Amino acid sequence: MNNMHQHNQQRMQQPPNFISTKDLAYLTDAMSWELLAMKKCHHFAQECNNNEIRQAIERAGRMHEKHYKMLLKHLDPSKARPTMH
Amino acid sequence: MENQQNQGQYRKENQGEYNWQNQNQYGRQYGQQQYGGNSNQPQYTGQYNPYGQQQAEYNPGQYGQQQPQYNPGQYGQQQQVQYNPGQYGQQQYQQQQPLEVKNPQTNIVPQVKGPEMNDCDYLNDILANEKYLTDNFNVFTREASHMELYNDIKQILNETHDCERELFNLMFKDGFYSMKAAPRQEIQQAQQKFTGYLNSQNPYRPNDSNNPNNPEQEW
């Protein structure tokens, strides 16, 4: 019966918006990488004597912060189930 | 006299392959400079040692306390682009010595290096971290489930690559990286070989009467 129902629905052309178990694992991993990178950049930038190097490392740190927030947006509990279009 | 002997031996050892030039940053930095290799081994000073005090071969000018040996026209007074192997300037050596593309060292890194980390070390460590991130985000891009996630991860991957490149350029500018120009003859040989493959092995070769899948047209 369930199978019949699925048959009648339209076929998915690509994965719908949802977070797979694999996505979740990667997202949490990636955010740990970004957080560590952020901390590292911030710490190293403070230690640097050369202005240009300090600024470059500081920019890298800001980039990691931005990426962290991008990743965090995907951790949306409402995406636990696929939303069909 | 002793120097000359060393150089002579050095020249002999390094005909053909030049492995000694392929040492990584740390190999040079810690292996030869810091732990005192080069004070007794004059063959490693000068253009071979990124931390050396002597002349650099490629000098775009703005770092210029040091005398350029290789000076491309737009940066300098010399109109003629010439390669001058400097202290090794014997004629026979001139042809074997590959051109090194490198900036002279700036004074960012202290001349006497101790166990504490310096700016170059910090930069290097951040660079290594970005490399690690791009490796991992590449896998994440490939494995992402839906399109929106895929696009975001791909953007992060791209921006991390750009950041890495920026840090690399900064290190190059400060003279921490050097590259060797590939010998013209080897480039030419490779060019001929792979042009040949295009004629003999290309399955998409146009006007190939032996291949029924190819339309008879040029593109």
mmCIF file of C-alpha atoms in Angstrom:
data_model
loop_
_atom_site.group_PDB
_atom_site.id
_atom_site.type_symbol
_atom_site.label_atom_id
_atom_site.label_comp_id
_atom_site.label_asym_id
_atom_site.label_seq_id
_atom_site.Cartn_x
_atom_site.Cartn_y
_atom_site.Cartn_z
ATOM 1 C CA MET A 1 0.000 0.000 0.000
ATOM 2 C CA ASN A 2 2.768 2.335 0.999
ATOM 3 C CA ASN A 3 4.709 1.326 -2.077
ATOM 4 C CA MET A 4 1.723 2.049 -4.259
ATOM 5 C CA HIS A 5 1.481 5.495 -2.738
ATOM 6 C CA GLN A 6 5.121 6.274 -3.492
ATOM 7 C CA HIS A 7 4.703 5.050 -7.016
ATOM 8 C CA ASN A 8 2.026 7.557 -7.709
ATOM 9 C CA GLN A 9 4.084 10.457 -6.428
ATOM 10 C CA GLN A 10 6.410 12.358 -8.664
ATOM 11 C CA ARG A 11 9.941 11.084 -8.800
ATOM 12 C CA MET A 12 12.572 13.224 -7.013
ATOM 13 C CA GLN A 13 15.017 14.675 -9.514
ATOM 14 C CA GLN A 14 17.552 15.455 -6.803
ATOM 15 C CA PRO A 15 17.752 15.117 -3.030
ATOM 16 C CA PRO A 16 15.230 17.360 -1.254
ATOM 17 C CA ASN A 17 16.230 19.878 1.389
ATOM 18 C CA PHE A 18 16.961 17.858 4.471
ATOM 19 C CA ILE A 19 19.923 16.998 6.651
ATOM 20 C CA SER A 20 21.127 13.454 6.164
ATOM 21 C CA THR A 21 23.028 11.658 8.897
ATOM 22 C CA LYS A 22 26.138 12.131 6.829
ATOM 23 C CA ASP A 23 25.457 15.849 6.431
ATOM 24 C CA LEU A 24 25.081 16.173 10.176
ATOM 25 C CA ALA A 25 28.344 14.380 10.822
ATOM 26 C CA TYR A 26 30.198 16.526 8.320
ATOM 27 C CA LEU A 27 28.569 19.758 9.507
ATOM 28 C CA THR A 28 29.585 19.189 13.118
ATOM 29 C CA ASP A 29 33.076 18.189 12.016
ATOM 30 C CA ALA A 30 33.399 21.214 9.756
ATOM 31 C CA MET A 31 32.278 23.592 12.454
ATOM 32 C CA SER A 32 34.912 22.174 14.801
ATOM 33 C CA TRP A 33 37.561 22.779 12.115
ATOM 34 C CA GLU A 34 36.358 26.331 11.597
ATOM 35 C CA LEU A 35 36.218 27.062 15.303
ATOM 36 C CA LEU A 36 39.752 25.813 15.817
ATOM 37 C CA ALA A 37 40.947 27.778 12.787
ATOM 38 C CA MET A 38 39.259 30.898 14.122
ATOM 39 C CA LYS A 39 40.930 30.556 17.519
ATOM 40 C CA LYS A 40 44.281 29.829 15.957
ATOM 41 C CA CYS A 41 44.134 32.840 13.645
ATOM 42 C CA HIS A 42 43.063 35.125 16.459
ATOM 43 C CA HIS A 43 45.820 33.925 18.746
ATOM 44 C CA PHE A 44 48.566 33.993 16.110
ATOM 45 C CA ALA A 45 47.544 37.423 14.852
ATOM 46 C CA GLN A 46 48.085 38.781 18.338
ATOM 47 C CA GLU A 47 51.533 37.243 18.495
ATOM 48 C CA CYS A 48 52.699 38.568 15.135
ATOM 49 C CA ASN A 49 55.103 41.506 14.950
ATOM 50 C CA ASN A 50 54.723 42.293 11.278
ATOM 51 C CA ASN A 51 51.641 44.336 10.485
ATOM 52 C CA GLU A 52 50.945 42.882 7.090
ATOM 53 C CA ILE A 53 51.182 39.301 8.314
ATOM 54 C CA ARG A 54 49.008 40.096 11.311
ATOM 55 C CA GLN A 55 46.316 41.594 9.117
ATOM 56 C CA ALA A 56 46.389 38.683 6.686
ATOM 57 C CA ILE A 57 45.987 36.176 9.514
ATOM 58 C CA GLU A 58 43.246 38.303 11.077
ATOM 59 C CA ARG A 59 41.376 38.323 7.747
ATOM 60 C CA ALA A 60 41.669 34.545 7.586
ATOM 61 C CA GLY A 61 40.191 34.329 11.071
ATOM 62 C CA ARG A 62 37.222 36.507 10.079
ATOM 63 C CA MET A 63 36.652 34.313 7.087
ATOM 64 C CA HIS A 64 36.497 31.246 9.307
ATOM 65 C CA GLU A 65 34.002 33.001 11.537
ATOM 66 C CA LYS A 66 31.810 33.710 8.529
ATOM 67 C CA HIS A 67 32.064 30.106 7.367
ATOM 68 C CA TYR A 68 31.188 28.855 10.822
ATOM 69 C CA LYS A 69 27.981 30.884 10.733
ATOM 70 C CA MET A 70 27.169 29.652 7.246
ATOM 71 C CA LEU A 71 27.482 26.077 8.420
ATOM 72 C CA LEU A 72 25.474 26.718 11.554
ATOM 73 C CA LYS A 73 22.515 27.909 9.486
ATOM 74 C CA HIS A 74 22.245 24.448 8.017
ATOM 75 C CA LEU A 75 21.742 22.921 11.460
ATOM 76 C CA ASP A 76 18.023 23.618 11.292
ATOM 77 C CA PRO A 77 15.796 21.164 13.185
ATOM 78 C CA SER A 78 12.964 21.938 10.781
ATOM 79 C CA LYS A 79 15.027 20.244 8.076
ATOM 80 C CA ALA A 80 15.025 16.941 9.917
ATOM 81 C CA ARG A 81 12.379 15.712 7.455
ATOM 82 C CA PRO A 82 12.470 16.407 3.737
ATOM 83 C CA THR A 83 10.065 19.082 2.581
ATOM 84 C CA MET A 84 8.491 18.028 -0.681
ATOM 85 C CA HIS A 85 8.056 20.636 -3.352
ATOM 86 C CA MET B 1 90.712 27.050 -1.981
ATOM 87 C CA GLU B 2 88.591 24.963 0.249
ATOM 88 C CA ASN B 3 85.560 26.756 -1.044
ATOM 89 C CA GLN B 4 86.476 25.987 -4.571
ATOM 90 C CA GLN B 5 86.873 22.368 -3.799
ATOM 91 C CA ASN B 6 83.511 22.292 -2.206
ATOM 92 C CA GLN B 7 81.957 23.971 -5.139
ATOM 93 C CA GLY B 8 83.610 21.621 -7.522
ATOM 94 C CA GLN B 9 82.335 18.626 -5.663
ATOM 95 C CA TYR B 10 78.972 20.190 -5.437
ATOM 96 C CA ARG B 11 78.800 20.780 -9.127
ATOM 97 C CA LYS B 12 79.699 17.216 -9.813
ATOM 98 C CA GLU B 13 77.116 15.810 -7.470
ATOM 99 C CA ASN B 14 74.376 17.861 -8.887
ATOM 100 C CA GLN B 15 74.696 17.332 -12.545
ATOM 101 C CA GLY B 16 71.446 16.174 -13.943
ATOM 102 C CA GLU B 17 69.106 15.821 -11.020
ATOM 103 C CA TYR B 18 68.978 18.631 -8.540
ATOM 104 C CA ASN B 19 67.404 17.099 -5.492
ATOM 105 C CA TRP B 20 69.165 19.515 -3.247
ATOM 106 C CA GLN B 21 66.900 22.213 -4.543
ATOM 107 C CA ASN B 22 63.754 20.374 -3.733
ATOM 108 C CA GLN B 23 64.106 20.474 -0.017
ATOM 109 C CA ASN B 24 61.132 21.848 1.738
ATOM 110 C CA GLN B 25 61.002 24.987 3.737
ATOM 111 C CA TYR B 26 61.768 23.325 7.009
ATOM 112 C CA GLY B 27 64.590 21.360 5.554
ATOM 113 C CA ARG B 28 66.284 24.560 4.587
ATOM 114 C CA GLN B 29 65.322 26.579 7.529
ATOM 115 C CA TYR B 30 66.226 24.198 10.264
ATOM 116 C CA GLY B 31 68.545 21.879 8.483
ATOM 117 C CA GLN B 32 71.011 24.313 7.100
ATOM 118 C CA GLN B 33 70.635 27.693 8.605
ATOM 119 C CA GLN B 34 69.600 27.356 12.144
ATOM 120 C CA TYR B 35 71.751 24.474 13.124
ATOM 121 C CA GLY B 36 74.708 25.926 11.496
ATOM 122 C CA GLY B 37 75.092 23.998 8.290
ATOM 123 C CA ASN B 38 75.877 26.857 6.058
ATOM 124 C CA SER B 39 78.679 28.500 7.913
ATOM 125 C CA ASN B 40 80.901 25.601 7.016
ATOM 126 C CA GLN B 41 79.337 24.884 3.670
ATOM 127 C CA PRO B 42 79.670 27.858 1.407
ATOM 128 C CA GLN B 43 77.875 26.070 -1.407
ATOM 129 C CA TYR B 44 74.568 26.489 0.369
ATOM 130 C CA THR B 45 74.779 30.216 0.816
ATOM 131 C CA GLY B 46 73.556 32.809 -1.589
ATOM 132 C CA GLN B 47 70.742 32.004 -3.919
ATOM 133 C CA TYR B 48 70.381 28.464 -2.639
ATOM 134 C CA ASN B 49 69.467 29.432 0.861
ATOM 135 C CA PRO B 50 66.284 31.364 1.448
ATOM 136 C CA TYR B 51 67.734 32.696 4.663
ATOM 137 C CA GLY B 52 71.079 33.600 3.242
ATOM 138 C CA GLN B 53 72.500 37.053 3.136
ATOM 139 C CA GLN B 54 73.728 37.028 -0.379
ATOM 140 C CA GLN B 55 72.388 37.985 -3.702
ATOM 141 C CA ALA B 56 68.985 36.904 -4.871
ATOM 142 C CA GLU B 57 68.379 36.089 -8.463
ATOM 143 C CA TYR B 58 64.944 37.485 -8.904
ATOM 144 C CA ASN B 59 64.390 40.908 -7.489
ATOM 145 C CA PRO B 60 61.351 42.976 -8.334
ATOM 146 C CA GLY B 61 62.989 46.026 -6.868
ATOM 147 C CA GLN B 62 60.967 47.174 -3.935
ATOM 148 C CA TYR B 63 62.822 44.949 -1.510
ATOM 149 C CA GLY B 64 66.029 46.097 -2.866
ATOM 150 C CA GLN B 65 68.882 46.194 -0.443
ATOM 151 C CA GLN B 66 70.261 43.278 -2.314
ATOM 152 C CA GLN B 67 71.613 43.194 -5.776
ATOM 153 C CA PRO B 68 69.457 41.489 -8.363
ATOM 154 C CA GLN B 69 71.004 38.843 -10.502
ATOM 155 C CA TYR B 70 67.959 38.156 -12.562
ATOM 156 C CA ASN B 71 66.124 41.301 -13.365
ATOM 157 C CA PRO B 72 63.085 41.239 -15.622
ATOM 158 C CA GLY B 73 62.770 44.408 -17.623
ATOM 159 C CA GLN B 74 59.746 46.078 -16.129
ATOM 160 C CA TYR B 75 61.184 46.197 -12.651
ATOM 161 C CA GLY B 76 64.570 47.443 -13.322
ATOM 162 C CA GLN B 77 67.247 49.477 -14.840
ATOM 163 C CA GLN B 78 68.572 46.689 -16.952
ATOM 164 C CA GLN B 79 66.889 46.367 -20.282
ATOM 165 C CA GLN B 80 68.468 43.097 -21.097
ATOM 166 C CA VAL B 81 67.130 40.083 -19.286
ATOM 167 C CA GLN B 82 70.117 38.083 -18.377
ATOM 168 C CA TYR B 83 70.890 35.200 -16.175
ATOM 169 C CA ASN B 84 74.010 35.481 -14.132
ATOM 170 C CA PRO B 85 74.903 32.578 -11.885
ATOM 171 C CA GLY B 86 77.079 34.873 -9.824
ATOM 172 C CA GLN B 87 79.495 33.108 -7.580
ATOM 173 C CA TYR B 88 79.269 29.978 -9.633
ATOM 174 C CA GLY B 89 79.899 31.840 -12.808
ATOM 175 C CA GLN B 90 81.944 29.346 -14.713
ATOM 176 C CA GLN B 91 80.734 28.851 -18.211
ATOM 177 C CA GLN B 92 80.073 25.146 -18.085
ATOM 178 C CA TYR B 93 77.868 25.665 -15.092
ATOM 179 C CA GLN B 94 75.810 28.377 -16.661
ATOM 180 C CA GLN B 95 73.719 26.063 -18.765
ATOM 181 C CA GLN B 96 72.920 23.546 -16.071
ATOM 182 C CA GLN B 97 71.938 26.020 -13.419
ATOM 183 C CA PRO B 98 68.154 26.422 -13.473
ATOM 184 C CA LEU B 99 66.729 29.867 -12.977
ATOM 185 C CA GLU B 100 65.449 30.460 -9.491
ATOM 186 C CA VAL B 101 62.423 32.700 -9.091
ATOM 187 C CA LYS B 102 62.480 34.114 -5.630
ATOM 188 C CA ASN B 103 62.363 37.333 -3.657
ATOM 189 C CA PRO B 104 65.155 38.264 -1.296
ATOM 190 C CA GLN B 105 64.436 37.759 2.367
ATOM 191 C CA THR B 106 62.978 40.633 4.280
ATOM 192 C CA ASN B 107 63.843 41.275 7.905
ATOM 193 C CA ILE B 108 60.537 39.863 9.151
ATOM 194 C CA VAL B 109 62.275 36.825 10.532
ATOM 195 C CA PRO B 110 65.082 37.522 13.001
ATOM 196 C CA GLN B 111 68.546 36.688 11.780
ATOM 197 C CA VAL B 112 69.249 34.549 14.806
ATOM 198 C CA LYS B 113 66.404 32.132 15.242
ATOM 199 C CA GLY B 114 65.610 30.551 18.555
ATOM 200 C CA PRO B 115 63.086 27.935 19.623
ATOM 201 C CA GLU B 116 60.253 30.464 19.856
ATOM 202 C CA MET B 117 57.896 30.803 16.923
ATOM 203 C CA ASN B 118 58.351 33.785 14.638
ATOM 204 C CA ASP B 119 55.942 35.479 12.204
ATOM 205 C CA CYS B 120 56.954 33.194 9.390
ATOM 206 C CA ASP B 121 56.176 30.154 11.534
ATOM 207 C CA TYR B 122 52.750 31.532 12.385
ATOM 208 C CA LEU B 123 51.997 32.256 8.766
ATOM 209 C CA ASN B 124 53.207 28.822 7.770
ATOM 210 C CA ASP B 125 51.036 27.145 10.376
ATOM 211 C CA ILE B 126 47.926 29.045 9.287
ATOM 212 C CA LEU B 127 48.712 28.150 5.697
ATOM 213 C CA ALA B 128 49.002 24.474 6.630
ATOM 214 C CA ASN B 129 45.672 24.716 8.435
ATOM 215 C CA GLU B 130 43.991 26.193 5.348
ATOM 216 C CA LYS B 131 45.384 23.361 3.283
ATOM 217 C CA TYR B 132 43.926 20.868 5.722
ATOM 218 C CA LEU B 133 40.565 22.634 5.526
ATOM 219 C CA THR B 134 40.472 22.635 1.725
ATOM 220 C CA ASP B 135 41.221 18.915 1.679
ATOM 221 C CA ASN B 136 38.351 18.223 4.030
ATOM 222 C CA PHE B 137 35.883 20.631 2.471
ATOM 223 C CA ASN B 138 36.571 19.057 -0.874
ATOM 224 C CA VAL B 139 35.303 15.758 0.487
ATOM 225 C CA PHE B 140 32.353 17.478 2.152
ATOM 226 C CA THR B 141 31.413 19.152 -1.159
ATOM 227 C CA ARG B 142 31.364 15.781 -2.831
ATOM 228 C CA GLU B 143 29.281 14.142 -0.123
ATOM 229 C CA ALA B 144 26.703 16.859 0.575
ATOM 230 C CA SER B 145 23.127 15.713 0.124
ATOM 231 C CA HIS B 146 21.011 18.563 -1.216
ATOM 232 C CA MET B 147 21.846 21.381 -3.577
ATOM 233 C CA GLU B 148 21.652 24.258 -1.131
ATOM 234 C CA LEU B 149 24.116 22.602 1.196
ATOM 235 C CA TYR B 150 26.329 21.633 -1.736
ATOM 236 C CA ASN B 151 26.455 25.239 -2.959
ATOM 237 C CA ASP B 152 27.329 26.614 0.455
ATOM 238 C CA ILE B 153 30.067 24.076 1.052
ATOM 239 C CA LYS B 154 31.459 24.715 -2.411
ATOM 240 C CA GLN B 155 31.564 28.421 -1.663
ATOM 241 C CA ILE B 156 33.397 27.774 1.609
ATOM 242 C CA LEU B 157 35.835 25.542 -0.257
ATOM 243 C CA ASN B 158 36.474 28.265 -2.831
ATOM 244 C CA GLU B 159 36.964 31.014 -0.324
ATOM 245 C CA THR B 160 39.310 28.865 1.730
ATOM 246 C CA HIS B 161 41.360 28.228 -1.401
ATOM 247 C CA ASP B 162 41.504 31.959 -2.089
ATOM 248 C CA CYS B 163 42.566 32.661 1.474
ATOM 249 C CA GLU B 164 45.268 30.034 1.215
ATOM 250 C CA ARG B 165 46.502 31.595 -1.992
ATOM 251 C CA GLU B 166 46.619 35.014 -0.408
ATOM 252 C CA LEU B 167 48.750 33.696 2.452
ATOM 253 C CA PHE B 168 50.999 31.896 0.009
ATOM 254 C CA ASN B 169 51.480 35.067 -2.021
ATOM 255 C CA LEU B 170 52.355 36.943 1.125
ATOM 256 C CA MET B 171 54.995 34.359 1.952
ATOM 257 C CA PHE B 172 56.352 34.480 -1.558
ATOM 258 C CA LYS B 173 56.506 38.255 -1.446
ATOM 259 C CA ASP B 174 58.557 38.083 1.722
ATOM 260 C CA GLY B 175 60.942 35.646 0.141
ATOM 261 C CA PHE B 176 60.014 32.462 1.964
ATOM 262 C CA TYR B 177 59.262 30.538 -1.193
ATOM 263 C CA SER B 178 61.356 29.975 -4.237
ATOM 264 C CA MET B 179 60.685 28.210 -7.496
ATOM 265 C CA LYS B 180 62.928 26.839 -10.171
ATOM 266 C CA ALA B 181 62.200 27.506 -13.787
ATOM 267 C CA ALA B 182 61.822 24.279 -15.758
ATOM 268 C CA PRO B 183 64.458 23.781 -18.450
ATOM 269 C CA ARG B 184 63.248 25.009 -21.832
ATOM 270 C CA GLN B 185 64.353 21.799 -23.496
ATOM 271 C CA GLU B 186 62.284 19.619 -21.180
ATOM 272 C CA ILE B 187 59.207 21.784 -21.737
ATOM 273 C CA GLN B 188 59.701 21.465 -25.449
ATOM 274 C CA GLN B 189 60.095 17.698 -25.291
ATOM 275 C CA ALA B 190 56.904 17.340 -23.265
ATOM 276 C CA GLN B 191 55.059 19.650 -25.621
ATOM 277 C CA GLN B 192 56.083 17.592 -28.619
ATOM 278 C CA LYS B 193 55.258 14.308 -26.943
ATOM 279 C CA PHE B 194 51.753 15.328 -25.903
ATOM 280 C CA THR B 195 51.023 17.061 -29.184
ATOM 281 C CA GLY B 196 51.906 13.745 -30.752
ATOM 282 C CA TYR B 197 49.443 11.917 -28.488
ATOM 283 C CA LEU B 198 46.713 14.264 -29.667
ATOM 284 C CA ASN B 199 47.305 13.091 -33.195
ATOM 285 C CA SER B 200 47.804 9.404 -32.523
ATOM 286 C CA GLN B 201 45.512 8.653 -29.567
ATOM 287 C CA ASN B 202 42.763 11.251 -29.411
ATOM 288 C CA PRO B 203 39.410 9.439 -29.735
ATOM 289 C CA TYR B 204 37.705 12.758 -30.602
ATOM 290 C CA ARG B 205 40.055 13.542 -33.424
ATOM 291 C CA PRO B 206 38.168 15.257 -36.234
ATOM 292 C CA ASN B 207 38.278 13.937 -39.809
ATOM 293 C CA ASP B 208 39.135 10.493 -38.617
ATOM 294 C CA SER B 209 37.927 8.087 -41.232
ATOM 295 C CA ASN B 210 38.725 5.131 -38.984
ATOM 296 C CA ASN B 211 36.374 6.342 -36.308
ATOM 297 C CA PRO B 212 32.686 6.163 -37.343
ATOM 298 C CA ASN B 213 31.643 8.156 -34.264
ATOM 299 C CA ASN B 214 33.377 11.296 -35.372
ATOM 300 C CA PRO B 215 31.633 13.696 -37.734
ATOM 301 C CA GLU B 216 33.709 14.898 -40.611
ATOM 302 C CA GLN B 217 34.297 18.382 -39.417
ATOM 303 C CA GLU B 218 36.874 20.552 -37.764
ATOM 304 C CA TRP B 219 36.250 22.265 -34.487
#
